[in-house]
Amino acid sequence: MDDLELKENSPQGQDGALGVEESCKELTRYLEDILRDAPHARLEAERLAEPCRELGAALESFRAMAEELADYSVQLSKGCLDAEQPQRDSCLYVGLKNLHGNLKQLVNQAGQVAAGDYSQQVSQLGTLSDAFNAMTRQLDDRRAQLRAEVRRAQNRADIIESYTEMLVDLLGQREEWMLVVDEETREIVYCNKRHQDNGQGGDHCETCKHRLPIQSKILEWERTERYKIWELEEHNRGGCYRIISFPIEWQNRASCIHIVMDVTSEKMNARHLNTQAYHDLETGIRNGQFLEEFMAQTFRQKQDVTLCYLDLEGVDDINNTYGDKVGDAYIQNFVEIVRKNFRSGDTFARLKDDKFCLALSGNVKHLIERKMAEILAIFQRDDDRIFCHRCNFKYSIIEVVGEENTSTLEELLSGAEAAIRRKKRTRSSSLDFVDW
């Protein structure tokens, strides 16, 4: 005002323009309106005093900038990161532009994290960077823990599955029954005696020739323990069964598995274990009387059985040449080799001095033939060094189908002995002796 030589309280001009003082007040109000609500701030620049109009034009440019800045900041606050950045070079935009760029980078990195890349790290956002980086580290640690848990769970599932498959495969080849019973419906959903549909189907138990006499009692069993071994007796036929029961998940069904073993002969063996009447005193194995009673019960129950009649050669010659002690050692050696190659539950009996018989449940001729070849090889391994004699034996195998058999034990053994005599006639053999 001094430079323009205007009085402070110059009156309003003749063209209706405001005086300098009033113009300054108007500009002050306009600046306050801009700072308070830029979009609605208004200024009539033509009414300003001539010296103030340049300042008014500058404030109008500032108002446009402030309006753009306010709109830009509002869009950023709402997360509209696709908004165009202002093209002005004013320092007022620097912070928001940097924030805009950092937020877009943050969104991109968050997308990478969502896709599973937990190596993403954020900087230049202060505490937000620290929080984001801490989150990615925790997610990475949690992922590693989950992966480890998944591996452990998968390993457990694989072990359980392989164990179940192995159990089914093993029991499918044995004489034991394996019944899988649905815990809710009490329905037999699997039986290893049923082979046509891999043990499954609902009607097999009614027609199966291997049907268990105690089946109804098994279905009534209430599970009170996780694992139980128990026994049941079937009084009509005098049978005794040992049952192993435990829960299992079978084809996504809560079930219970029962492994049933016929221990009738085992019980009978236990009753007569210390009875000399049923044992051969020289070898410790069963004798002919035990075999007769055992086979009588087997025939009554119409069970399948395989008999192997064994004729040990050279006993008389050894006794005559080297004495009874050497002959007894020869017999005992043969007995021990046979016993080691068969199960303790199989029946092995001595009928005469050099005549023996094996009785195995089921029709297992192929198994006995393979075992006999192994036994003969072991028996003859050190025969010259030990007995100065060629160790040898002959055998005859008879498969008995329980449902069809009408022969007695004596008739079966007579037939086996006749078969061995025929073998001896067709293939002559001699025993070679050397001096001790």
Short mmCIF file of C-alpha atoms in Angstrom, two decimals:
data_model
loop_
_atom_site.label_atom_id
_atom_site.label_comp_id
_atom_site.label_asym_id
_atom_site.label_seq_id
_atom_site.Cartn_x
_atom_site.Cartn_y
_atom_site.Cartn_z
CA MET A 1 0.00 0.00 0.00
CA ASP A 2 2.85 2.31 0.74
CA ASP A 3 4.52 1.43 -2.54
CA LEU A 4 1.30 2.14 -4.40
CA GLU A 5 0.82 5.32 -2.38
CA LEU A 6 -2.69 4.17 -1.39
CA LYS A 7 -4.33 5.09 1.75
CA GLU A 8 -5.15 2.25 4.12
CA ASN A 9 -8.82 3.18 4.18
CA SER A 10 -9.16 4.10 0.55
CA PRO A 11 -12.79 4.35 -0.41
CA GLN A 12 -14.56 1.96 -2.80
CA GLY A 13 -13.77 2.77 -6.41
CA GLN A 14 -16.24 4.25 -8.84
CA ASP A 15 -16.40 0.88 -10.74
CA GLY A 16 -17.74 -0.89 -7.65
CA ALA A 17 -14.43 -2.49 -6.74
CA LEU A 18 -13.63 -2.98 -3.11
CA GLY A 19 -11.05 -0.93 -1.38
CA VAL A 20 -7.71 -2.43 -0.49
CA GLU A 21 -8.66 -3.09 3.10
CA GLU A 22 -11.92 -4.76 2.12
CA SER A 23 -10.11 -6.73 -0.56
CA CYS A 24 -7.64 -8.00 2.02
CA LYS A 25 -10.50 -9.09 4.25
CA GLU A 26 -12.18 -10.82 1.30
CA LEU A 27 -8.96 -12.65 0.43
CA THR A 28 -8.53 -13.69 4.07
CA ARG A 29 -12.07 -15.08 4.13
CA TYR A 30 -11.45 -16.84 0.84
CA LEU A 31 -8.28 -18.49 2.19
CA GLU A 32 -10.15 -19.67 5.27
CA ASP A 33 -12.92 -21.10 3.07
CA ILE A 34 -10.32 -22.92 0.98
CA LEU A 35 -8.75 -24.48 4.06
CA ARG A 36 -12.18 -25.37 5.45
CA ASP A 37 -14.04 -26.53 2.29
CA ALA A 38 -12.13 -25.93 -0.91
CA PRO A 39 -14.85 -27.20 -3.34
CA HIS A 40 -17.33 -24.59 -2.03
CA ALA A 41 -14.95 -21.68 -1.61
CA ARG A 42 -15.86 -18.76 -3.91
CA LEU A 43 -14.14 -15.49 -4.77
CA GLU A 44 -15.28 -12.62 -6.97
CA ALA A 45 -11.88 -11.58 -8.19
CA GLU A 46 -13.21 -8.71 -10.33
CA ARG A 47 -14.43 -6.93 -7.21
CA LEU A 48 -11.00 -6.87 -5.63
CA ALA A 49 -8.93 -3.77 -5.62
CA GLU A 50 -6.50 -3.72 -8.50
CA PRO A 51 -3.41 -4.32 -6.38
CA CYS A 52 -5.05 -7.44 -4.78
CA ARG A 53 -6.22 -9.15 -7.89
CA GLU A 54 -2.92 -10.89 -8.56
CA LEU A 55 -3.04 -12.37 -5.07
CA GLY A 56 -6.64 -13.38 -5.70
CA ALA A 57 -5.62 -15.21 -8.87
CA ALA A 58 -2.89 -16.99 -6.91
CA LEU A 59 -5.43 -18.02 -4.23
CA GLU A 60 -7.80 -19.33 -6.91
CA SER A 61 -4.97 -21.48 -8.27
CA PHE A 62 -4.29 -22.62 -4.72
CA ARG A 63 -8.01 -23.45 -4.30
CA ALA A 64 -7.94 -25.68 -7.39
CA MET A 65 -4.85 -27.40 -6.04
CA ALA A 66 -6.40 -27.82 -2.60
CA GLU A 67 -9.59 -29.26 -4.12
CA GLU A 68 -7.59 -31.73 -6.19
CA LEU A 69 -5.46 -32.59 -3.16
CA ALA A 70 -8.53 -33.15 -1.00
CA ASP A 71 -10.17 -35.39 -3.61
CA TYR A 72 -6.95 -37.35 -4.07
CA SER A 73 -6.49 -37.88 -0.34
CA VAL A 74 -10.13 -38.98 0.05
CA GLN A 75 -9.73 -41.59 -2.71
CA LEU A 76 -6.57 -42.89 -1.06
CA SER A 77 -8.33 -43.04 2.29
CA LYS A 78 -11.05 -45.20 0.68
CA GLY A 79 -8.50 -47.54 -0.87
CA CYS A 80 -9.03 -46.36 -4.47
CA LEU A 81 -5.49 -47.07 -5.61
CA ASP A 82 -6.42 -46.97 -9.29
CA ALA A 83 -6.92 -43.19 -9.11
CA GLU A 84 -4.67 -41.11 -11.34
CA GLN A 85 -1.92 -39.29 -9.55
CA PRO A 86 -2.01 -35.45 -9.82
CA GLN A 87 0.40 -34.11 -12.41
CA ARG A 88 1.31 -30.98 -10.45
CA ASP A 89 4.82 -30.68 -9.11
CA SER A 90 3.85 -29.04 -5.86
CA CYS A 91 5.51 -30.28 -2.73
CA LEU A 92 2.03 -30.75 -1.26
CA TYR A 93 1.62 -33.91 -3.37
CA VAL A 94 4.95 -35.58 -2.61
CA GLY A 95 3.86 -37.38 0.56
CA LEU A 96 0.55 -38.61 -0.89
CA LYS A 97 2.21 -39.80 -4.08
CA ASN A 98 4.78 -41.73 -2.09
CA LEU A 99 2.00 -43.18 0.06
CA HIS A 100 0.06 -44.10 -3.08
CA GLY A 101 3.05 -45.91 -4.57
CA ASN A 102 3.81 -47.74 -1.29
CA LEU A 103 0.18 -48.83 -0.91
CA LYS A 104 0.10 -50.21 -4.45
CA GLN A 105 3.30 -52.09 -3.73
CA LEU A 106 1.80 -53.35 -0.48
CA VAL A 107 -1.29 -54.61 -2.32
CA ASN A 108 0.89 -56.41 -4.84
CA GLN A 109 2.96 -58.03 -2.10
CA ALA A 110 -0.20 -58.96 -0.17
CA GLY A 111 -1.36 -60.75 -3.31
CA GLN A 112 1.93 -62.65 -3.42
CA VAL A 113 1.46 -63.61 0.22
CA ALA A 114 -2.08 -64.78 -0.50
CA ALA A 115 -0.62 -66.96 -3.26
CA GLY A 116 1.72 -68.56 -0.72
CA ASP A 117 4.90 -66.50 -1.10
CA TYR A 118 5.77 -65.64 2.49
CA SER A 119 9.18 -64.24 1.59
CA GLN A 120 7.65 -60.81 0.84
CA GLN A 121 9.01 -57.92 2.92
CA VAL A 122 7.74 -54.32 3.13
CA SER A 123 9.77 -51.18 3.88
CA GLN A 124 9.17 -47.41 4.03
CA LEU A 125 5.84 -47.80 5.87
CA GLY A 126 7.14 -47.62 9.43
CA THR A 127 5.11 -49.64 11.94
CA LEU A 128 2.90 -50.94 9.11
CA SER A 129 6.01 -52.47 7.53
CA ASP A 130 6.97 -54.03 10.85
CA ALA A 131 3.47 -55.49 11.30
CA PHE A 132 3.34 -56.83 7.72
CA ASN A 133 6.77 -58.40 7.95
CA ALA A 134 5.94 -59.98 11.31
CA MET A 135 2.74 -61.38 9.80
CA THR A 136 4.58 -62.99 6.86
CA ARG A 137 7.14 -64.54 9.21
CA GLN A 138 4.39 -65.99 11.38
CA LEU A 139 2.55 -67.29 8.32
CA ASP A 140 5.72 -68.91 7.04
CA ASP A 141 6.36 -70.54 10.43
CA ARG A 142 2.75 -71.72 10.64
CA ARG A 143 2.93 -73.15 7.12
CA ALA A 144 6.04 -75.11 8.07
CA GLN A 145 4.26 -76.44 11.16
CA LEU A 146 1.17 -77.39 9.15
CA ARG A 147 3.28 -79.13 6.53
CA ALA A 148 5.03 -81.11 9.25
CA GLU A 149 1.68 -82.02 10.79
CA VAL A 150 0.32 -83.04 7.38
CA ARG A 151 3.37 -85.22 6.77
CA ARG A 152 2.98 -86.86 10.17
CA ALA A 153 -0.75 -87.39 9.60
CA GLN A 154 -0.09 -88.79 6.13
CA ASN A 155 2.58 -91.09 7.51
CA ARG A 156 0.18 -92.32 10.18
CA ALA A 157 -2.55 -92.82 7.57
CA ASP A 158 -0.13 -94.69 5.30
CA ILE A 159 1.01 -96.88 8.18
CA ILE A 160 -2.57 -97.65 9.20
CA GLU A 161 -3.59 -98.35 5.62
CA SER A 162 -0.57 -100.55 4.94
CA TYR A 163 -1.09 -102.33 8.26
CA THR A 164 -4.73 -103.00 7.42
CA GLU A 165 -3.85 -104.26 3.95
CA MET A 166 -1.09 -106.44 5.35
CA LEU A 167 -3.42 -107.79 8.03
CA VAL A 168 -6.12 -108.60 5.50
CA ASP A 169 -3.60 -110.22 3.16
CA LEU A 170 -1.99 -112.31 5.89
CA LEU A 171 -5.22 -113.46 7.46
CA GLY A 172 -6.72 -114.19 4.07
CA GLN A 173 -4.09 -116.92 3.68
CA ARG A 174 -4.51 -118.45 7.13
CA GLU A 175 -7.06 -120.59 8.83
CA GLU A 176 -8.21 -117.88 11.22
CA TRP A 177 -11.45 -116.07 10.56
CA MET A 178 -11.41 -112.31 10.23
CA LEU A 179 -14.79 -110.63 10.61
CA VAL A 180 -15.31 -106.88 10.28
CA VAL A 181 -18.56 -105.82 11.95
CA ASP A 182 -20.21 -102.41 11.53
CA GLU A 183 -20.57 -100.99 15.04
CA GLU A 184 -23.89 -99.30 14.29
CA THR A 185 -25.75 -101.91 12.25
CA ARG A 186 -23.94 -105.03 13.60
CA GLU A 187 -23.62 -106.16 9.99
CA ILE A 188 -20.67 -108.27 8.83
CA VAL A 189 -19.13 -106.08 6.14
CA TYR A 190 -16.08 -108.27 5.49
CA CYS A 191 -15.09 -111.89 6.01
CA ASN A 192 -11.79 -113.36 4.80
CA LYS A 193 -13.49 -116.68 4.05
CA ARG A 194 -15.47 -115.02 1.27
CA HIS A 195 -13.27 -114.66 -1.84
CA GLN A 196 -15.69 -114.06 -4.70
CA ASP A 197 -16.13 -110.36 -3.95
CA ASN A 198 -13.01 -109.74 -1.87
CA GLY A 199 -14.77 -110.69 1.33
CA GLN A 200 -17.63 -108.23 0.98
CA GLY A 201 -21.34 -108.83 0.63
CA GLY A 202 -24.19 -109.37 3.03
CA ASP A 203 -25.32 -112.91 2.31
CA HIS A 204 -22.07 -114.86 2.42
CA CYS A 205 -22.32 -115.89 6.07
CA GLU A 206 -25.59 -117.76 5.55
CA THR A 207 -24.18 -120.11 2.90
CA CYS A 208 -20.45 -120.17 3.69
CA LYS A 209 -19.18 -123.66 4.60
CA HIS A 210 -16.68 -121.97 6.92
CA ARG A 211 -19.42 -120.31 8.94
CA LEU A 212 -18.53 -119.88 12.59
CA PRO A 213 -20.80 -121.65 15.11
CA ILE A 214 -20.23 -118.73 17.51
CA GLN A 215 -20.98 -116.04 14.93
CA SER A 216 -24.14 -114.79 16.67
CA LYS A 217 -22.27 -114.36 19.95
CA ILE A 218 -19.58 -112.35 18.24
CA LEU A 219 -22.19 -110.00 16.75
CA GLU A 220 -23.66 -109.46 20.22
CA TRP A 221 -20.30 -108.44 21.69
CA GLU A 222 -20.29 -104.95 23.21
CA ARG A 223 -17.01 -103.06 22.95
CA THR A 224 -15.98 -101.87 26.39
CA GLU A 225 -12.23 -101.93 25.80
CA ARG A 226 -10.06 -100.70 22.98
CA TYR A 227 -8.29 -104.05 22.64
CA LYS A 228 -9.42 -107.37 24.06
CA ILE A 229 -8.50 -111.04 23.83
CA TRP A 230 -11.33 -113.31 24.90
CA GLU A 231 -12.54 -116.88 24.43
CA LEU A 232 -15.82 -118.57 23.60
CA GLU A 233 -16.83 -122.23 23.73
CA GLU A 234 -19.30 -123.95 21.44
CA HIS A 235 -20.74 -126.72 23.57
CA ASN A 236 -22.61 -128.66 20.87
CA ARG A 237 -19.43 -129.52 18.98
CA GLY A 238 -16.99 -129.05 21.83
CA GLY A 239 -15.11 -126.31 20.01
CA CYS A 240 -13.16 -123.51 21.68
CA TYR A 241 -12.26 -120.20 20.02
CA ARG A 242 -9.88 -117.41 20.96
CA ILE A 243 -10.92 -113.96 19.67
CA ILE A 244 -8.88 -110.78 19.31
CA SER A 245 -11.13 -107.73 18.99
CA PHE A 246 -10.29 -104.06 18.42
CA PRO A 247 -11.88 -101.03 16.68
CA ILE A 248 -10.99 -100.10 13.12
CA GLU A 249 -12.21 -97.68 10.45
CA TRP A 250 -13.31 -99.82 7.52
CA GLN A 251 -14.20 -98.00 4.29
CA ASN A 252 -15.13 -94.85 6.26
CA ARG A 253 -17.33 -96.86 8.64
CA ALA A 254 -16.72 -97.18 12.37
CA SER A 255 -16.27 -100.93 12.75
CA CYS A 256 -14.82 -103.59 14.98
CA ILE A 257 -12.55 -106.35 13.74
CA HIS A 258 -12.63 -109.84 15.24
CA ILE A 259 -9.81 -112.28 14.55
CA VAL A 260 -11.07 -115.72 15.50
CA MET A 261 -8.79 -118.73 16.03
CA ASP A 262 -9.93 -122.29 16.62
CA VAL A 263 -7.94 -123.34 19.69
CA THR A 264 -9.80 -126.59 20.30
CA SER A 265 -6.73 -128.70 19.66
CA GLU A 266 -4.61 -126.28 21.67
CA LYS A 267 -6.96 -126.64 24.62
CA MET A 268 -6.90 -130.38 24.22
CA ASN A 269 -3.12 -130.27 24.03
CA ALA A 270 -3.00 -128.21 27.21
CA ARG A 271 -5.23 -130.68 29.05
CA HIS A 272 -2.96 -133.56 28.13
CA LEU A 273 0.36 -131.74 28.23
CA ASN A 274 1.58 -133.47 31.35
CA THR A 275 -0.14 -136.77 30.69
CA GLN A 276 2.37 -139.44 29.76
CA ALA A 277 -0.34 -141.41 28.04
CA TYR A 278 -0.35 -138.88 25.19
CA HIS A 279 3.41 -138.35 24.80
CA ASP A 280 6.30 -140.36 23.45
CA LEU A 281 8.81 -140.50 26.31
CA GLU A 282 11.90 -140.79 24.12
CA THR A 283 11.24 -137.85 21.79
CA GLY A 284 8.77 -135.73 23.77
CA ILE A 285 6.30 -135.47 20.87
CA ARG A 286 2.75 -136.83 20.74
CA ASN A 287 2.12 -140.53 20.47
CA GLY A 288 -0.28 -142.68 18.51
CA GLN A 289 -3.02 -142.55 21.14
CA PHE A 290 -3.13 -138.77 21.06
CA LEU A 291 -3.22 -138.78 17.26
CA GLU A 292 -6.15 -141.20 17.29
CA GLU A 293 -8.22 -139.02 19.64
CA PHE A 294 -7.27 -135.83 17.87
CA MET A 295 -8.22 -137.20 14.46
CA ALA A 296 -11.46 -138.66 15.81
CA GLN A 297 -12.54 -135.18 16.89
CA THR A 298 -11.38 -133.72 13.57
CA PHE A 299 -13.47 -136.27 11.68
CA ARG A 300 -16.52 -135.57 13.86
CA GLN A 301 -16.26 -131.87 13.08
CA LYS A 302 -15.77 -132.67 9.38
CA GLN A 303 -12.71 -130.44 9.18
CA ASP A 304 -10.25 -130.51 6.30
CA VAL A 305 -6.87 -131.92 7.31
CA THR A 306 -3.63 -132.98 5.63
CA LEU A 307 -1.69 -136.02 6.91
CA CYS A 308 1.98 -136.69 6.20
CA TYR A 309 3.13 -140.23 7.00
CA LEU A 310 6.91 -140.38 7.59
CA ASP A 311 9.13 -143.48 7.40
CA LEU A 312 12.61 -142.87 8.87
CA GLU A 313 15.13 -145.15 7.17
CA GLY A 314 18.16 -146.90 8.66
CA VAL A 315 17.16 -146.98 12.34
CA ASP A 316 17.53 -150.76 12.71
CA ASP A 317 20.89 -150.82 10.92
CA ILE A 318 22.27 -148.01 13.08
CA ASN A 319 21.08 -149.71 16.26
CA ASN A 320 22.65 -153.02 15.22
CA THR A 321 25.92 -151.48 14.05
CA TYR A 322 26.54 -148.61 16.47
CA GLY A 323 24.17 -149.20 19.35
CA ASP A 324 20.86 -147.92 20.63
CA LYS A 325 22.30 -144.59 21.85
CA VAL A 326 23.41 -143.64 18.34
CA GLY A 327 20.09 -144.82 16.98
CA ASP A 328 18.22 -142.72 19.57
CA ALA A 329 20.32 -139.66 18.65
CA TYR A 330 19.55 -140.29 14.99
CA ILE A 331 15.79 -140.37 15.73
CA GLN A 332 15.93 -137.31 18.02
CA ASN A 333 17.84 -135.31 15.42
CA PHE A 334 15.18 -136.12 12.83
CA VAL A 335 12.37 -135.17 15.25
CA GLU A 336 13.94 -131.82 16.15
CA ILE A 337 14.44 -130.87 12.50
CA VAL A 338 10.80 -131.65 11.69
CA ARG A 339 9.52 -129.74 14.74
CA LYS A 340 11.53 -126.63 13.86
CA ASN A 341 9.98 -126.49 10.42
CA PHE A 342 6.35 -126.59 11.57
CA ARG A 343 4.19 -124.62 13.98
CA SER A 344 3.87 -125.64 17.59
CA GLY A 345 0.11 -125.97 17.07
CA ASP A 346 0.56 -128.61 14.36
CA THR A 347 0.25 -132.21 15.54
CA PHE A 348 3.41 -134.31 15.20
CA ALA A 349 3.19 -137.86 16.58
CA ARG A 350 5.39 -140.95 16.75
CA LEU A 351 3.49 -144.10 15.78
CA LYS A 352 6.30 -146.69 15.98
CA ASP A 353 10.08 -146.66 16.39
CA ASP A 354 10.71 -145.26 12.92
CA LYS A 355 7.16 -144.27 11.84
CA PHE A 356 5.78 -140.75 12.37
CA CYS A 357 2.77 -138.69 11.29
CA LEU A 358 2.13 -134.97 10.85
CA ALA A 359 -1.42 -133.56 10.91
CA LEU A 360 -2.02 -130.01 9.66
CA SER A 361 -5.41 -128.33 9.45
CA GLY A 362 -6.64 -127.50 5.95
CA ASN A 363 -5.54 -128.85 2.60
CA VAL A 364 -1.86 -127.81 2.48
CA LYS A 365 -0.17 -130.57 0.50
CA HIS A 366 1.95 -128.07 -1.45
CA LEU A 367 3.25 -126.57 1.81
CA ILE A 368 4.21 -129.95 3.27
CA GLU A 369 6.00 -131.01 0.08
CA ARG A 370 8.09 -127.86 0.14
CA LYS A 371 8.88 -128.31 3.84
CA MET A 372 9.84 -131.96 3.36
CA ALA A 373 12.40 -131.00 0.72
CA GLU A 374 13.93 -128.46 3.14
CA ILE A 375 13.92 -130.96 6.01
CA LEU A 376 15.62 -133.64 3.92
CA ALA A 377 18.33 -131.18 2.85
CA ILE A 378 19.01 -130.19 6.48
CA PHE A 379 18.87 -133.82 7.64
CA GLN A 380 21.46 -134.92 5.11
CA ARG A 381 23.77 -131.92 5.51
CA ASP A 382 26.23 -133.48 7.99
CA ASP A 383 25.05 -137.10 7.98
CA ASP A 384 28.46 -138.69 7.40
CA ARG A 385 30.22 -136.60 10.04
CA ILE A 386 27.57 -137.08 12.69
CA PHE A 387 26.12 -140.55 12.16
CA CYS A 388 28.54 -142.15 9.66
CA HIS A 389 25.39 -142.99 7.78
CA ARG A 390 23.32 -141.49 4.97
CA CYS A 391 20.29 -139.94 6.65
CA ASN A 392 17.09 -140.44 4.75
CA PHE A 393 13.34 -140.81 5.08
CA LYS A 394 10.33 -141.43 2.88
CA TYR A 395 6.96 -139.75 3.19
CA SER A 396 3.44 -139.91 1.81
CA ILE A 397 0.90 -137.06 1.92
CA ILE A 398 -2.86 -137.50 2.14
CA GLU A 399 -5.35 -134.62 1.89
CA VAL A 400 -8.61 -135.30 3.73
CA VAL A 401 -11.73 -133.34 2.77
CA GLY A 402 -13.81 -133.31 5.93
CA GLU A 403 -17.22 -133.17 4.27
CA GLU A 404 -16.41 -136.10 1.98
CA ASN A 405 -14.20 -138.34 4.11
CA THR A 406 -15.50 -141.80 5.13
CA SER A 407 -12.16 -143.44 6.00
CA THR A 408 -10.78 -144.03 9.48
CA LEU A 409 -7.33 -142.94 10.60
CA GLU A 410 -6.10 -146.53 10.44
CA GLU A 411 -7.26 -146.88 6.84
CA LEU A 412 -5.64 -143.61 5.84
CA LEU A 413 -2.31 -144.53 7.46
CA SER A 414 -2.39 -147.99 5.89
CA GLY A 415 -2.84 -146.42 2.49
CA ALA A 416 0.07 -144.04 3.14
CA GLU A 417 2.34 -146.90 4.27
CA ALA A 418 1.44 -148.92 1.16
CA ALA A 419 2.36 -145.91 -1.02
CA ILE A 420 5.78 -145.71 0.64
CA ARG A 421 6.39 -149.44 0.08
CA ARG A 422 5.62 -148.96 -3.58
CA LYS A 423 8.15 -146.11 -3.74
CA LYS A 424 10.79 -148.32 -2.14
CA ARG A 425 10.14 -151.12 -4.62
CA THR A 426 10.35 -148.80 -7.62
CA ARG A 427 13.47 -147.05 -6.43
CA SER A 428 15.96 -149.21 -4.59
CA SER A 429 18.23 -147.49 -2.19
CA SER A 430 21.09 -148.69 -0.03
CA LEU A 431 22.53 -147.44 3.23
CA ASP A 432 26.30 -146.89 3.29
CA PHE A 433 28.12 -147.31 6.57
CA VAL A 434 31.65 -146.35 7.59
CA ASP A 435 33.56 -147.02 10.78
CA TRP A 436 33.56 -144.43 13.48
#
